[in-house]
XYZ file of C-alpha atoms in Angstrom:
389
model
C 5.916 -8.444 -3.688
C 4.682 -11.229 -1.392
C 4.276 -13.587 -4.350
C 7.442 -12.629 -6.245
C 9.652 -13.005 -3.181
C 8.645 -16.666 -2.792
C 9.850 -17.305 -6.325
C 12.942 -15.110 -6.665
C 15.630 -13.330 -4.700
C 13.540 -10.186 -4.860
C 15.395 -7.709 -2.663
C 17.506 -6.022 -5.360
C 14.577 -5.398 -7.691
C 12.281 -4.273 -4.883
C 14.817 -1.747 -3.577
C 15.304 -0.391 -7.084
C 11.544 0.042 -7.422
C 11.269 1.676 -4.003
C 14.006 4.094 -5.068
C 11.920 4.925 -8.154
C 8.876 5.601 -5.974
C 10.884 7.872 -3.691
C 12.504 9.700 -6.615
C 9.026 10.424 -7.987
C 7.476 11.335 -4.620
C 5.724 14.698 -4.708
C 6.453 17.622 -2.408
C 3.218 17.042 -0.525
C 4.352 13.480 0.298
C 2.155 11.691 -2.230
C 3.692 8.673 -3.932
C 2.835 8.297 -7.600
C 0.776 5.298 -8.666
C 3.224 4.448 -11.472
C 7.011 4.685 -11.157
C 9.072 5.504 -13.064
C 6.549 7.696 -14.862
C 6.344 6.466 -18.441
C 3.665 5.352 -20.869
C 1.080 7.133 -18.718
C -2.032 8.676 -20.243
C -2.594 12.324 -19.369
C -5.615 11.695 -17.151
C -3.758 9.208 -14.948
C -1.639 11.780 -13.112
C -4.706 12.646 -11.047
C -4.717 9.046 -9.783
C -1.467 9.543 -7.842
C -2.083 8.594 -4.232
C -4.529 5.876 -5.283
C -4.933 3.461 -2.362
C -2.972 0.221 -2.702
C -1.136 1.466 -5.808
C 0.702 4.345 -4.118
C 0.658 2.501 -0.779
C 3.401 0.334 -2.275
C 5.812 3.004 -1.055
C 5.108 1.834 2.505
C 4.035 -1.783 2.074
C 7.052 -2.899 0.029
C 9.713 -1.865 2.600
C 7.654 -3.372 5.439
C 7.196 -6.671 3.617
C 10.857 -6.775 2.645
C 11.677 -6.437 6.336
C 9.279 -9.249 7.236
C 10.667 -11.525 4.517
C 14.384 -10.813 4.844
C 14.681 -9.504 8.397
C 16.800 -6.462 7.498
C 15.814 -3.422 9.550
C 18.023 -1.160 7.415
C 15.367 -1.159 4.679
C 12.929 0.522 7.088
C 15.491 3.031 8.320
C 16.481 4.033 4.796
C 12.961 4.772 3.596
C 11.276 5.858 6.824
C 11.383 9.548 5.956
C 9.623 8.935 2.639
C 7.082 6.613 4.230
C 6.323 9.111 6.974
C 5.767 11.918 4.456
C 3.255 9.716 2.624
C 1.506 8.775 5.865
C 1.145 12.440 6.786
C -0.239 13.179 3.310
C -2.879 10.509 3.930
C -3.632 11.815 7.422
C -4.253 15.284 5.958
C -6.814 13.744 3.583
C -9.048 12.510 6.430
C -12.350 14.399 6.249
C -10.998 16.656 3.488
C -13.310 17.981 0.765
C -12.819 16.983 -2.862
C -14.689 18.548 -5.815
C -15.879 15.287 -7.402
C -16.658 13.462 -4.149
C -20.122 11.935 -3.994
C -22.322 11.847 -0.838
C -21.672 8.889 1.460
C -24.561 9.076 3.901
C -22.370 8.816 7.025
C -23.709 12.041 8.518
C -21.973 15.128 9.895
C -20.762 13.240 12.989
C -18.619 10.852 10.947
C -17.693 12.855 7.849
C -14.431 13.892 9.514
C -13.493 10.258 10.166
C -13.602 8.909 6.626
C -11.513 9.575 3.520
C -13.463 10.727 0.485
C -10.612 12.548 -1.196
C -8.680 12.103 -4.421
C -9.255 10.215 -7.645
C -8.409 6.536 -7.505
C -8.919 3.181 -9.193
C -11.012 1.648 -6.428
C -11.289 -2.145 -6.489
C -10.517 -2.200 -10.231
C -11.269 -4.983 -12.707
C -14.072 -6.792 -10.949
C -15.958 -9.057 -13.356
C -18.123 -7.039 -15.729
C -21.334 -8.659 -14.506
C -20.395 -7.726 -10.921
C -19.446 -4.118 -11.608
C -18.955 -2.835 -15.115
C -16.506 0.039 -15.550
C -18.033 3.530 -15.419
C -16.355 6.916 -15.845
C -17.045 7.674 -12.167
C -14.478 5.010 -11.359
C -11.812 7.429 -12.587
C -13.102 10.881 -11.714
C -14.572 10.319 -8.233
C -13.005 9.160 -4.960
C -13.741 5.664 -3.651
C -14.530 6.290 0.030
C -14.914 2.638 1.058
C -11.641 1.462 -0.453
C -9.745 4.635 0.468
C -10.949 4.741 4.076
C -10.071 1.064 4.539
C -6.591 1.477 3.123
C -5.819 4.535 5.224
C -6.425 2.371 8.308
C -4.352 -0.442 6.807
C -1.530 1.951 5.879
C -1.417 3.667 9.274
C -1.442 0.334 11.100
C 1.632 -0.656 9.087
C 3.269 2.673 9.883
C 2.492 2.060 13.562
C 4.319 -1.301 13.366
C 7.261 0.264 11.533
C 7.586 3.053 14.115
C 7.540 0.426 16.879
C 10.285 -1.582 15.170
C 12.371 1.596 14.888
C 11.679 2.569 18.546
C 9.858 5.761 17.543
C 7.143 5.799 20.200
C 5.939 9.311 19.384
C 5.152 8.444 15.764
C 3.715 5.097 16.836
C 1.123 6.878 18.998
C 0.334 9.332 16.184
C -0.382 6.601 13.644
C -2.490 4.618 16.118
C -4.559 7.676 16.985
C -5.553 8.275 13.372
C -5.937 4.595 12.513
C -8.439 4.211 15.368
C -10.290 7.342 14.271
C -10.633 6.233 10.648
C -11.615 2.692 11.680
C -14.558 4.226 13.558
C -15.406 6.120 10.384
C -15.279 2.924 8.332
C -17.695 1.178 10.705
C -20.088 4.103 10.301
C -19.630 4.031 6.518
C -20.707 0.398 6.177
C -23.824 1.156 8.207
C -24.964 3.557 5.480
C -27.278 2.304 2.754
C -24.830 3.097 -0.038
C -21.943 1.084 1.468
C -23.936 -1.553 3.295
C -22.411 -4.970 4.046
C -25.607 -6.448 2.626
C -24.103 -6.836 -0.829
C -23.143 -9.494 -3.357
C -19.937 -7.620 -4.218
C -17.386 -9.952 -2.657
C -14.704 -7.260 -2.474
C -16.842 -5.149 -0.133
C -16.910 -8.041 2.343
C -13.433 -9.503 1.871
C -11.620 -6.211 2.476
C -13.012 -5.319 5.931
C -12.766 -8.936 7.083
C -9.123 -9.248 6.043
C -8.192 -5.873 7.557
C -10.132 -6.394 10.822
C -12.104 -3.197 10.281
C -15.425 -4.399 11.706
C -16.844 -4.761 15.199
C -17.960 -8.174 16.441
C -21.511 -8.144 15.078
C -20.436 -6.634 11.771
C -17.733 -9.293 11.344
C -20.132 -12.146 12.035
C -22.636 -10.731 9.559
C -19.993 -10.057 6.885
C -18.665 -13.632 7.079
C -22.134 -15.102 6.573
C -22.959 -12.578 3.856
C -19.735 -13.398 1.986
C -20.636 -17.088 1.832
C -24.097 -16.160 0.565
C -22.547 -13.852 -2.049
C -20.356 -16.720 -3.259
C -23.346 -19.064 -3.372
C -25.265 -16.487 -5.399
C -22.355 -16.256 -7.848
C -21.877 -19.995 -8.235
C -18.627 -20.045 -6.214
C -16.818 -18.011 -8.832
C -14.471 -15.113 -8.126
C -16.125 -11.706 -8.050
C -13.190 -9.669 -6.756
C -10.876 -7.196 -8.491
C -7.230 -6.171 -8.070
C -7.381 -5.257 -4.390
C -9.298 -8.144 -2.862
C -8.345 -11.097 -5.060
C -5.063 -11.697 -3.135
C -6.989 -11.577 0.171
C -10.039 -13.744 -0.383
C -8.545 -17.192 0.300
C -7.188 -16.058 3.673
C -10.611 -14.728 4.608
C -12.363 -17.932 3.539
C -9.778 -20.159 5.239
C -10.494 -18.345 8.520
C -14.156 -19.297 8.147
C -13.695 -22.842 6.788
C -10.732 -24.147 4.805
C -13.057 -26.026 2.449
C -14.580 -22.724 1.355
C -11.112 -21.546 0.279
C -10.495 -24.702 -1.753
C -13.939 -24.607 -3.314
C -13.155 -21.174 -4.723
C -9.583 -22.071 -5.680
C -10.750 -25.127 -7.652
C -13.392 -23.247 -9.650
C -12.735 -23.676 -13.388
C -15.523 -21.407 -14.580
C -15.110 -17.763 -15.532
C -14.328 -15.756 -13.414
C -11.642 -17.908 -11.824
C -7.918 -18.579 -11.744
C -8.179 -22.029 -13.300
C -10.494 -20.766 -16.054
C -7.439 -19.033 -17.512
C -5.508 -22.300 -17.784
C -8.627 -24.074 -18.998
C -8.662 -21.593 -21.902
C -5.004 -22.322 -22.695
C -3.562 -19.200 -21.100
C 0.149 -19.195 -20.262
C 0.013 -15.823 -18.520
C -2.227 -14.099 -15.972
C -4.890 -11.761 -17.352
C -5.741 -8.292 -16.071
C -9.467 -8.896 -16.567
C -11.200 -12.128 -15.631
C -12.779 -12.137 -19.097
C -9.411 -12.229 -20.877
C -9.717 -11.839 -24.632
C -13.404 -10.967 -24.280
C -12.734 -8.012 -21.993
C -13.304 -4.506 -23.355
C -13.242 -5.749 -26.925
C -10.063 -7.736 -26.268
C -7.869 -4.758 -25.312
C -7.218 -5.603 -21.662
C -3.735 -6.775 -20.727
C -3.249 -10.520 -21.100
C 0.032 -10.477 -19.165
C -0.572 -8.882 -15.790
C 0.652 -9.529 -12.247
C -2.380 -8.820 -10.125
C -4.588 -11.875 -9.995
C -1.510 -14.109 -9.896
C -0.910 -12.850 -6.352
C -2.880 -15.933 -5.287
C 0.471 -17.775 -5.448
C 1.392 -16.220 -2.103
C -1.393 -18.260 -0.499
C -0.170 -21.469 -2.147
C 3.167 -21.124 -0.331
C 1.940 -19.593 2.924
C -1.510 -21.181 3.237
C -1.780 -24.397 1.269
C 1.783 -25.534 2.089
C 2.068 -23.446 5.236
C 5.574 -21.925 5.012
C 5.736 -18.807 7.169
C 8.839 -16.869 8.213
C 8.701 -15.918 11.884
C 11.839 -13.946 12.574
C 15.503 -14.771 12.207
C 16.225 -18.490 11.593
C 12.698 -19.477 12.629
C 9.663 -20.684 10.700
C 6.042 -21.449 11.446
C 4.948 -24.380 9.299
C 1.165 -24.522 9.206
C -0.063 -26.406 6.110
C -3.749 -26.254 5.239
C -4.742 -29.310 3.161
C -8.201 -29.472 1.655
C -10.406 -29.668 -1.397
C -9.930 -32.321 -4.051
C -6.152 -31.969 -4.151
C -4.378 -35.231 -3.311
C -0.986 -33.608 -2.680
C 0.875 -30.310 -2.572
C 4.565 -29.457 -2.213
C 6.508 -26.219 -1.878
C 10.208 -25.402 -1.659
C 11.348 -21.952 -0.565
C 14.986 -20.927 -0.876
C 15.014 -18.520 2.056
C 17.978 -16.457 3.217
C 18.217 -18.933 6.117
C 18.365 -21.967 3.829
C 15.999 -24.162 1.864
C 12.744 -25.030 3.624
C 10.283 -27.602 2.307
C 6.707 -28.356 3.207
C 4.287 -30.746 1.550
C 1.408 -33.081 2.189
C -0.372 -35.990 0.525
C -3.606 -37.826 1.188
C -3.352 -41.603 1.365
C -5.337 -44.416 3.020
C -7.620 -42.024 4.865
C -4.734 -40.070 6.374
C -2.751 -36.968 5.506
C 1.033 -37.351 5.561
C 3.118 -34.203 6.034
C 6.743 -34.057 4.890
C 8.724 -31.091 6.229
C 12.379 -30.077 5.968
C 13.966 -27.332 8.084
C 17.404 -25.923 7.104
C 20.544 -25.930 9.251
C 20.750 -23.565 12.218
C 16.981 -23.008 12.116
C 14.003 -23.973 14.243
C 10.320 -24.242 13.460
C 6.944 -24.547 15.093
C 4.928 -27.093 13.120
C 1.149 -26.694 13.514
C -0.944 -29.526 12.091
C -4.622 -29.231 11.050
C -5.780 -31.146 14.143
C -4.254 -28.414 16.338
C -1.227 -30.476 17.337
C 1.902 -28.322 17.670
C 5.518 -29.465 17.565
C 8.737 -27.494 18.027
C 11.520 -28.883 15.833
C 15.123 -28.121 14.948
C 16.904 -28.565 11.600
C 16.162 -31.825 9.831
C 13.538 -33.780 7.931
C 10.244 -34.754 9.534
C 7.168 -36.791 8.704
C 3.837 -36.471 10.490
C 0.464 -38.194 10.029
C -3.017 -36.883 10.752
């Protein structure tokens, strides 16, 4: 949704899809992981409620609100979103027949989510984590616990926007509880942060799930994991859209080093191989005997970062933007145009003569806060601007 809405007027399609999710919602509040239900293998029904897939029922309305500023989208679907949130709350500490031991101990077992079949990270490179049948039949406690916190934090924000203080407190209570469980989970040997699986480090860093010492360690361990993997992408569906933000917070050059990788696995490896679409698996035609989808949305979600990070266009409420471009790497220039509901906004930069020149255009009746890489901040009104660093 965050990528598509930079490229298209996405509201009509997104509302149609949200309607499909709500039409298919189960009595217990669970959103299905595919809607409308069609072309689904028999075993996939058990995956309903899969974190990040089914979470679309909450994340899409919230992100539509953030992008288009229309509170009615939250009001319309709040009942459905609340039912799903309560379904997830009931899963905290709940037993599931195929759940595997986590090692968190009796004290913390009631603070994590080890319930329900799910996809987990899905489609990491084969040499990082090859598919196993357990990936379908067993819960994924690390991913699921993380996304319950992430989901409830979004529900907390939505309740605040809608002036529902009682629900806001409820969601915060359980989000805090499960965050404590997540911190205990990553202290266990099985889910340790001492890992080369990039997804296991990107996710908690992006979602602010760790305490201070854990965060510092995870940042350093992520860089070491990337070094060990030759600065290639080792993430799957869930963490690939998040990794550049995490790296940019550490050092922008880390983000560009990964973005510019042309080896497999990597975004530019696809174009290097002549691809005109985005693949489901990093291996493309070599994946699973060539049967994986060669036209898939997921890993293309990196385009969100190109607009919001590289070129720095960020919507910050009605008729206001934050323009915070992040130049770096071997790129000599970058430009983005976004046809927002407030008008057309442009942001670009180019390197020349040892300087970086920023060209920015703000539409009529709008204001913006322009933040340059040297920390300089400027408040501007509608018009065209040029800055040098």
